[in-house]
mmCIF file of C-alpha atoms and ligand atoms in Angstrom:
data_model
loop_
_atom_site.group_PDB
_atom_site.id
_atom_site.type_symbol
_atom_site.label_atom_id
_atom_site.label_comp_id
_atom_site.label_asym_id
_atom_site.label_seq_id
_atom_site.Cartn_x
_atom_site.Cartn_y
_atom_site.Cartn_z
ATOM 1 C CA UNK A 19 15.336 -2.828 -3.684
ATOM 2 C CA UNK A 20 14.281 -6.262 -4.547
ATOM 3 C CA UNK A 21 12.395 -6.913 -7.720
ATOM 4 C CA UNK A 22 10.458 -10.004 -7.732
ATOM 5 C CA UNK A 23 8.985 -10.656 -11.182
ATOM 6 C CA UNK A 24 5.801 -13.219 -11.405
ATOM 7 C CA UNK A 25 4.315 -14.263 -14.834
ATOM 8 C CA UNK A 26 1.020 -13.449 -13.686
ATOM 9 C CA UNK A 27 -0.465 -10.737 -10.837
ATOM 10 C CA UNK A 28 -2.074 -13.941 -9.340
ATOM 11 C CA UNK A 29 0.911 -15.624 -8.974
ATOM 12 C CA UNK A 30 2.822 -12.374 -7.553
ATOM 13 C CA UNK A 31 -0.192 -11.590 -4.989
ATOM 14 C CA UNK A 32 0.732 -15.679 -3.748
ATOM 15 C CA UNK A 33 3.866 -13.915 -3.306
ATOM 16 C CA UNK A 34 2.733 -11.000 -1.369
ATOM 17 C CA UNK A 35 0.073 -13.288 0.442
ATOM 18 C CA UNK A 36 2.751 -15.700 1.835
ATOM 19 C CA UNK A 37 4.853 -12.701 3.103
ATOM 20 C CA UNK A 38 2.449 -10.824 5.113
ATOM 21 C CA UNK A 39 0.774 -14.875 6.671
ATOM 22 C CA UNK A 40 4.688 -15.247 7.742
ATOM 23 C CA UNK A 41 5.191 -12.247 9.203
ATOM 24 C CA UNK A 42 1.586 -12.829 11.838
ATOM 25 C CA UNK A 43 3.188 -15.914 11.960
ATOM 26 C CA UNK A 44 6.373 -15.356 13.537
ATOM 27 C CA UNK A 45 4.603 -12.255 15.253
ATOM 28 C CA UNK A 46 1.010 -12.382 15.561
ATOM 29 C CA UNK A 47 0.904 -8.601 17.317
ATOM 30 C CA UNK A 48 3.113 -7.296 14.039
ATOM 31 C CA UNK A 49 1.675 -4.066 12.784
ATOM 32 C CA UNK A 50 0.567 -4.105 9.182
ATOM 33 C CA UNK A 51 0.301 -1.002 7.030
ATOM 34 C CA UNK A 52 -2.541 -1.223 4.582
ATOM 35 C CA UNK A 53 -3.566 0.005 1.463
ATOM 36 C CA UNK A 54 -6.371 0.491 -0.729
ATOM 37 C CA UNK A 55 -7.088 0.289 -4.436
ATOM 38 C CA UNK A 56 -7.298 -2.795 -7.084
ATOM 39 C CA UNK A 57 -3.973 -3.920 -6.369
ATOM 40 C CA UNK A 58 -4.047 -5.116 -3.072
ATOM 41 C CA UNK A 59 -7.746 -6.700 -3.250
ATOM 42 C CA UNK A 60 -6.940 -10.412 -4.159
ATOM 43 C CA UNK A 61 -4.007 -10.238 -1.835
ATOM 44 C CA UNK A 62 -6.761 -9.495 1.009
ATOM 45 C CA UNK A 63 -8.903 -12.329 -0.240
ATOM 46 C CA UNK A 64 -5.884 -14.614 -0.140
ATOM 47 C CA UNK A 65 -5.048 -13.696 3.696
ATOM 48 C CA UNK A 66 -9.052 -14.003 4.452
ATOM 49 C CA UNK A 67 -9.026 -17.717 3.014
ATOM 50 C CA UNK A 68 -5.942 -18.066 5.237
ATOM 51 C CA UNK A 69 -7.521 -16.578 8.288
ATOM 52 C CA UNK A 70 -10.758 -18.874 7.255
ATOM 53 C CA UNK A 71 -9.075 -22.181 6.040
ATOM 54 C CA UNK A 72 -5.897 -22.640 8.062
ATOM 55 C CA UNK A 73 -5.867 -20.557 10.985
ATOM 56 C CA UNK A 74 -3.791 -17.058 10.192
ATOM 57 C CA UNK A 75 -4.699 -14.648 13.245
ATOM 58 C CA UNK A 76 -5.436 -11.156 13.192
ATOM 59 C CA UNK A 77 -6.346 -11.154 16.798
ATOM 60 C CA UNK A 78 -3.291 -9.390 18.215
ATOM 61 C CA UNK A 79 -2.071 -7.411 14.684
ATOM 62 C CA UNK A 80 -2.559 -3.830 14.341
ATOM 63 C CA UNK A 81 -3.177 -1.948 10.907
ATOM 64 C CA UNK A 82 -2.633 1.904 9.562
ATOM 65 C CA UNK A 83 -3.958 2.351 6.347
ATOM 66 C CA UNK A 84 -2.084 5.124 3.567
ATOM 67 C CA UNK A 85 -4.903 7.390 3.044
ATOM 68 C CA UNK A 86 -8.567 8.515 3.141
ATOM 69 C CA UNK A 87 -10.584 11.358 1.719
ATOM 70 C CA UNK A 88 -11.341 14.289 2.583
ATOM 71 C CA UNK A 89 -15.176 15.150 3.401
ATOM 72 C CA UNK A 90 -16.217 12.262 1.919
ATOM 73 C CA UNK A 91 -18.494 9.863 4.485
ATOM 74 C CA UNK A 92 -16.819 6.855 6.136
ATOM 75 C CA UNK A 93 -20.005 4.785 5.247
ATOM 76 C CA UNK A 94 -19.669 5.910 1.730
ATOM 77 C CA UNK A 95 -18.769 2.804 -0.655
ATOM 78 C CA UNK A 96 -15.867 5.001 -2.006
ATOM 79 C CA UNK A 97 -14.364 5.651 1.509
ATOM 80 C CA UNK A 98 -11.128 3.956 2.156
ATOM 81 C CA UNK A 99 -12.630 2.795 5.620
ATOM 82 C CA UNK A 100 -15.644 1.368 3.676
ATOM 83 C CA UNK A 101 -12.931 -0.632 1.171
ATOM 84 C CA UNK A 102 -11.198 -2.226 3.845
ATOM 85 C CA UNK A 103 -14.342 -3.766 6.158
ATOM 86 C CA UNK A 104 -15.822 -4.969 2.857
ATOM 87 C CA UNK A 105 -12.326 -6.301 2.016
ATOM 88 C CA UNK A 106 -10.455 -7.262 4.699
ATOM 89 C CA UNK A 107 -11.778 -6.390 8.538
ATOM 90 C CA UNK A 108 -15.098 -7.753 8.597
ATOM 91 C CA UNK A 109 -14.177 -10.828 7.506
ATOM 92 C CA UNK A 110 -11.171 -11.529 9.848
ATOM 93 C CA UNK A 111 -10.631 -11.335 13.405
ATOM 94 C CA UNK A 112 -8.695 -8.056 14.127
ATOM 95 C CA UNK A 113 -9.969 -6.182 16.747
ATOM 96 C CA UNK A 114 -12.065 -2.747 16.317
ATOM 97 C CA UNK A 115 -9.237 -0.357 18.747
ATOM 98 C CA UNK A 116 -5.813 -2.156 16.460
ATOM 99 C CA UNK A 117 -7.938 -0.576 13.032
ATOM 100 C CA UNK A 118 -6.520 2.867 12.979
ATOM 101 C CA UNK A 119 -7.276 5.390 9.369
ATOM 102 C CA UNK A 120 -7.432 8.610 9.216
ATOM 103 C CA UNK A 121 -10.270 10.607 10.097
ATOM 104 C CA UNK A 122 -10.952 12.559 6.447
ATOM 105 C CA UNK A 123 -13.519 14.451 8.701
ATOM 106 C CA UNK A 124 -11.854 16.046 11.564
ATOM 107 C CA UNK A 125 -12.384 19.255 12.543
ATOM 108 C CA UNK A 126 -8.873 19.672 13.192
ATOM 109 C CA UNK A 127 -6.958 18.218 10.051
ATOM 110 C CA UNK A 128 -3.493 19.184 10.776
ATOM 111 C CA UNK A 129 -4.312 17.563 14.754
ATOM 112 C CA UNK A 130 -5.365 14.741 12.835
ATOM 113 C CA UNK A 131 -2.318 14.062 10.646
ATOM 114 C CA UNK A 132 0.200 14.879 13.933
ATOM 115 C CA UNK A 133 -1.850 12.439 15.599
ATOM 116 C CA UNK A 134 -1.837 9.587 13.249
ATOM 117 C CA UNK A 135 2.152 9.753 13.374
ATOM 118 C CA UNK A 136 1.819 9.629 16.885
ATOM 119 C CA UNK A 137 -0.176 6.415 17.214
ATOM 120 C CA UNK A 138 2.247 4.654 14.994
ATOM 121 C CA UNK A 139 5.305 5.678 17.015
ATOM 122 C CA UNK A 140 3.203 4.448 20.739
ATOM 123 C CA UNK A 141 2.804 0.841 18.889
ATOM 124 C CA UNK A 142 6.650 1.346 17.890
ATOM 125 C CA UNK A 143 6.341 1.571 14.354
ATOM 126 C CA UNK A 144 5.021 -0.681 11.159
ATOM 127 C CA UNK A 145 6.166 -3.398 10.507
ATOM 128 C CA UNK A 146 5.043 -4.135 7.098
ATOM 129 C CA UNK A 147 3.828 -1.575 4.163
ATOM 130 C CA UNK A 148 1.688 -2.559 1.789
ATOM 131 C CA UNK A 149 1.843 0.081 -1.177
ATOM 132 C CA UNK A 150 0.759 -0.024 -4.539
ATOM 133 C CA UNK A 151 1.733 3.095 -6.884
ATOM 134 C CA UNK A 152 -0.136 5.340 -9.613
ATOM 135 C CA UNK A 153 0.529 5.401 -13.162
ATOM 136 C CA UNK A 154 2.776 8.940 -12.139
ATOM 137 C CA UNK A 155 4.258 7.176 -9.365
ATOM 138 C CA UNK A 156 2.491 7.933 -6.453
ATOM 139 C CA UNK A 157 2.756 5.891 -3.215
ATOM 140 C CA UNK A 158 -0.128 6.475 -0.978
ATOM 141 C CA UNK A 159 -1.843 9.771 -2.339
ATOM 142 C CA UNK A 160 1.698 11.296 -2.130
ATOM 143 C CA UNK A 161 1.868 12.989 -5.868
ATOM 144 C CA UNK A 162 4.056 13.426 -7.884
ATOM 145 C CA UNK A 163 6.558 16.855 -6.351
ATOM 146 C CA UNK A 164 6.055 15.519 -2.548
ATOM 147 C CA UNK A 165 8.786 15.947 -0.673
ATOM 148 C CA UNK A 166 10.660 13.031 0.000
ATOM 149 C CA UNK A 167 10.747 14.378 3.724
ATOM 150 C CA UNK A 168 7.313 14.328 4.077
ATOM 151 C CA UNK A 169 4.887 13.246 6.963
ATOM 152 C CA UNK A 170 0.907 12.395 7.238
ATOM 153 C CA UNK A 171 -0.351 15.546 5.843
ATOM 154 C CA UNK A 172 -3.362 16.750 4.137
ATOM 155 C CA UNK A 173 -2.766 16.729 -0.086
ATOM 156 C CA UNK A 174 -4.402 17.553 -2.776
ATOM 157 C CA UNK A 175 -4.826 15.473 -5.622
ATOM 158 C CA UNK A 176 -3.956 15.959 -9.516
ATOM 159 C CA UNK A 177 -6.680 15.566 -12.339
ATOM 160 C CA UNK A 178 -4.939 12.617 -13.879
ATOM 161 C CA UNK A 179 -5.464 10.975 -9.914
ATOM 162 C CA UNK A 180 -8.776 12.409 -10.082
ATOM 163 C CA UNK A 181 -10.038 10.852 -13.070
ATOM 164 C CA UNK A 182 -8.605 7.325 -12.231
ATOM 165 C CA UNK A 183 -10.720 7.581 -9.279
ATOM 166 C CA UNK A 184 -13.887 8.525 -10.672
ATOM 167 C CA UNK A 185 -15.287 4.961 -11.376
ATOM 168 C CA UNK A 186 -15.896 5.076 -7.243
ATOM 169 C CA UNK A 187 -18.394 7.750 -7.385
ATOM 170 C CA UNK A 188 -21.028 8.661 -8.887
ATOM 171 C CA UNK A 189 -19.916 11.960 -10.842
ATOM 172 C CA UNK A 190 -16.279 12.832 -11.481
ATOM 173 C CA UNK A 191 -17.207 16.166 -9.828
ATOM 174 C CA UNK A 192 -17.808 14.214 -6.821
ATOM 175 C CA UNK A 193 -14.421 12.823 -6.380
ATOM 176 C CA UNK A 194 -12.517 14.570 -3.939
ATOM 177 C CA UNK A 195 -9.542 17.093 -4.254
ATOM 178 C CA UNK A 196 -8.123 16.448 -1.300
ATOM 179 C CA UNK A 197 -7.083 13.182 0.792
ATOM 180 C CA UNK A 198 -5.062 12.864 3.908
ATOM 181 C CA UNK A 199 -2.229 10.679 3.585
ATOM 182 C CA UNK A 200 0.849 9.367 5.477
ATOM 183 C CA UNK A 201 4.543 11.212 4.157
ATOM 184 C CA UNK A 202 6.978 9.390 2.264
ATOM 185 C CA UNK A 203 9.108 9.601 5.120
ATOM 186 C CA UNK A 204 6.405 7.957 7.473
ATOM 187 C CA UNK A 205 6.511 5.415 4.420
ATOM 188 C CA UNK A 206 10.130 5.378 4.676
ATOM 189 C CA UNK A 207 10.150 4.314 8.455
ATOM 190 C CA UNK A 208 8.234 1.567 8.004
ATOM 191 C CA UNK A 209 10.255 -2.027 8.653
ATOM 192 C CA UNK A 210 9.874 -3.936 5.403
ATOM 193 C CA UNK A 211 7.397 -2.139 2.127
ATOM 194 C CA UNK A 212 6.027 -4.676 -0.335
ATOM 195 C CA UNK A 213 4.665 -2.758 -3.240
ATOM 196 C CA UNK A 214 2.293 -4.426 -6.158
ATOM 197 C CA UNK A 215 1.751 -2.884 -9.599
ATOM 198 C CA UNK A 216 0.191 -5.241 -11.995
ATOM 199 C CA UNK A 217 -0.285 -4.298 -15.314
ATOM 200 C CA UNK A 218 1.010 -2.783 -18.472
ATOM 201 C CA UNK A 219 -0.522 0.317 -17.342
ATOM 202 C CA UNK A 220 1.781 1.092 -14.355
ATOM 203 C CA UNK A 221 5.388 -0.254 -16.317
ATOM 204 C CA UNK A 222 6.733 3.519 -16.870
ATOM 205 C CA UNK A 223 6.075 4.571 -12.998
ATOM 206 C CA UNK A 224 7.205 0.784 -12.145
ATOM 207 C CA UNK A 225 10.830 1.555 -13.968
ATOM 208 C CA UNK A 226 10.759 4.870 -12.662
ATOM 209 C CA UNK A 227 11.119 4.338 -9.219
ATOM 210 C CA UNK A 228 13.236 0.810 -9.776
ATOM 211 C CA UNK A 229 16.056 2.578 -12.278
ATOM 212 C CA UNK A 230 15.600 6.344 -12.507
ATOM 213 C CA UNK A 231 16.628 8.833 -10.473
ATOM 214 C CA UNK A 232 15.593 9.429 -6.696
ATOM 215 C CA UNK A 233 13.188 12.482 -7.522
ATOM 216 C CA UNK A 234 10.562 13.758 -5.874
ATOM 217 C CA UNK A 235 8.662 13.787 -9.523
ATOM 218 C CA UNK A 236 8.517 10.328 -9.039
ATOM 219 C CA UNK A 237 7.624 9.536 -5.053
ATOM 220 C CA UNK A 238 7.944 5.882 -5.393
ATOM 221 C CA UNK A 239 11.225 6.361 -6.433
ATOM 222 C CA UNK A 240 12.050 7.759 -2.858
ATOM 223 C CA UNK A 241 12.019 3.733 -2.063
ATOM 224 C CA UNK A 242 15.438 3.018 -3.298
ATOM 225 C CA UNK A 243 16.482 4.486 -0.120
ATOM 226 C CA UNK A 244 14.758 1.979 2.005
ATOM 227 C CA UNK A 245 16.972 -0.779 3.224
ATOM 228 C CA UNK A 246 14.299 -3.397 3.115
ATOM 229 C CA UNK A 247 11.630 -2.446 -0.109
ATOM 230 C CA UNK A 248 10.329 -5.222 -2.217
ATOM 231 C CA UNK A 249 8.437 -4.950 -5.216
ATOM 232 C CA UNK A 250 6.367 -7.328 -7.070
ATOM 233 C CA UNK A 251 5.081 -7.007 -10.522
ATOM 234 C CA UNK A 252 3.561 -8.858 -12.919
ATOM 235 C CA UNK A 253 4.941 -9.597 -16.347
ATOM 236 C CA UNK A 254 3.166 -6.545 -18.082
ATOM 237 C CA UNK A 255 4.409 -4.353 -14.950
ATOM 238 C CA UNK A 256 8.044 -5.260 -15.343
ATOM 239 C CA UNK A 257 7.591 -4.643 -18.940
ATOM 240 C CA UNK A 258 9.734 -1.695 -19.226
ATOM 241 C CA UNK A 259 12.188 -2.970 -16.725
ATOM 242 C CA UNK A 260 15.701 -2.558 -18.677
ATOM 243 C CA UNK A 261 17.441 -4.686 -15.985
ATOM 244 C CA UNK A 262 14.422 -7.406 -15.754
ATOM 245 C CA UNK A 263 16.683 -10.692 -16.345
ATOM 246 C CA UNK A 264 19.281 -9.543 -13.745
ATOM 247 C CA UNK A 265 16.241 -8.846 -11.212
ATOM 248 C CA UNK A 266 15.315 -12.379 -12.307
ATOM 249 C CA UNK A 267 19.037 -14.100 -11.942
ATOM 250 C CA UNK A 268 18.872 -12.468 -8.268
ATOM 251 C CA UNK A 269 15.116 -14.358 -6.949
ATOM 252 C CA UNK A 270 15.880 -17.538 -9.059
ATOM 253 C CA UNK A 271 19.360 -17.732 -7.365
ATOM 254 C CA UNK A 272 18.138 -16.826 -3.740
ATOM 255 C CA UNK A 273 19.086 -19.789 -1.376
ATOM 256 C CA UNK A 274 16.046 -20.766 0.240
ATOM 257 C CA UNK A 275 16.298 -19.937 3.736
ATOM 258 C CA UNK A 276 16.533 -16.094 2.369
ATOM 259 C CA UNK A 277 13.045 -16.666 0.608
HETATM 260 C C1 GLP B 30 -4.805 5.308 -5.064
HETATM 261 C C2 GLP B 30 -4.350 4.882 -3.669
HETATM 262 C C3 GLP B 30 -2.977 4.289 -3.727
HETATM 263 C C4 GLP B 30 -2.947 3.198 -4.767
HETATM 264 C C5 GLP B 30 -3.229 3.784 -6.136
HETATM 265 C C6 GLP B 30 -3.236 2.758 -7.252
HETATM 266 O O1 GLP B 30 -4.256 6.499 -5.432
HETATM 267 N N1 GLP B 30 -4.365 5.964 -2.745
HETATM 268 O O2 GLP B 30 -2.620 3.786 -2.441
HETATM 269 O O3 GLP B 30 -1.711 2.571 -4.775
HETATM 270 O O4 GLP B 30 -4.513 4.379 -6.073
HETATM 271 O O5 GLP B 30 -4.504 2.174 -7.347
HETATM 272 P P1 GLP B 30 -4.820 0.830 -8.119
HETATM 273 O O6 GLP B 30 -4.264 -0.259 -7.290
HETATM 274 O O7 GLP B 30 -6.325 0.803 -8.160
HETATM 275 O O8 GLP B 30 -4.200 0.944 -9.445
#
């Protein structure tokens, strides 16, 4: 895994930013993997300046996003498909058929999930996963006990998950108790994962799934067995880091043609 530690979550979502604008730039048909939440949304508004002010195209990329809800309107302003055309899609030029999410309203969930893995294996895989990760150490809505093995499924969410959530609706009763969500192993195929966690609020999950055990308690954790996962944290994320100045010695020392 490499750490990459930024003094500030603006600075690290530069980082992030200039990551995902090289990859459509060496291969403007890559396929992105997207996620939601209030990690990622400054790193969308970087790459929509980009696409705006200097060019970046969307045109020929393709996107899966983690997760949706289950039940729970596409048009509502807490629906994952809502989040990303207010953040991302309607303001850049990717094309309506490369948008795929899942469908928290099919009839047939379990059809749904099976074929959600099987549009990502027809465009030959993702390229590049953007996670963030829950204060328990969730990657997409995969909580905490997931198997490691695990593929897009239906899930059901805890309370603690629950009540982090509730700030998008209008009652906490509303939010949903269940989600669809891609596997850690559908995570795990991915090419390259960049995951953000910003704040003091995430450090214990952050040195979880950097330094403890690979454990299905922790599902982030299931990314030290990816040969290409990068993680980038803020200060206050990294807090609890106990090997922070070696993570450090390792980016500072990277020659720049690895960068
Ligand atoms: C939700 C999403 C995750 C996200 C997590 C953290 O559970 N399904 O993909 O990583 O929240 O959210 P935030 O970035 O708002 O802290």
């Amino acid at each position: 895994m490499e750490v990459i530690i930024q003094e500030t979550a603006e600075k690290a979502t530069g980082v992030a930013a200039r990551i995902v604008a090289a990859l459509l730039r060496e291969k403007p048909d890559a396929v992105l993997g997207l996620a939601t939440g209030n990690t990622p949304t400054a790193l969308y508004e970087q790459l929509v300046r980009l696409h705006r002010d200097e060019g970046l195209g969307f045109e020929a990329a393709s996107s899966f996003n983690l997760d949706e809800f289950v039940g729970v309107p596409e048009a509502h302003r807490a629906s994952y498909h809502h989040y990303m055309r207010r953040h991302l899609f309607d303001h850049v030029d990717v094309r309506d058929e490369n948008v795929h999410l899942l469908d928290g309203n099919a009839e047939d969930i379990p059809g749904e999930c099976d074929r959600y893995e099987e549009d990502i294996r027809d465009v030959g895989g993702i390229d590049l996963q953007i996670l963030g990760i829950g204060p328990e150490g969730h990657i997409g809505f995969n909580e905490p006990t997931s198997s490691l093995g695990s593929r897009t499924r239906i899930k059901t969410l805890t309370r603690r998950t629950r009540r982090d959530l509730a700030g998008a609706f209008d009652e906490q009763d509303d939010v949903p108790k269940h989600v669809l969500t891609m596997g850690i192993q559908t995570i795990l195929e991915t090419r390259t994962c960049l995951l953000l966690a910003f704040g003091v609020r995430k450090a214990r999950a952050v040195a979880a799934m950097i330094e403890g055990p690979v454990s299905a308690s922790v599902p982030a954790s299931g990314l030290q067995l990816h040969e290409d996962a990068r993680v980038i944290l803020d200060e206050a994320a990294a807090s609890e880091l106990e090997r922070k100045s070696y993570y450090r010695e390792v980016y500072e020392a990277k020659p720049s043609w690895q960068r």
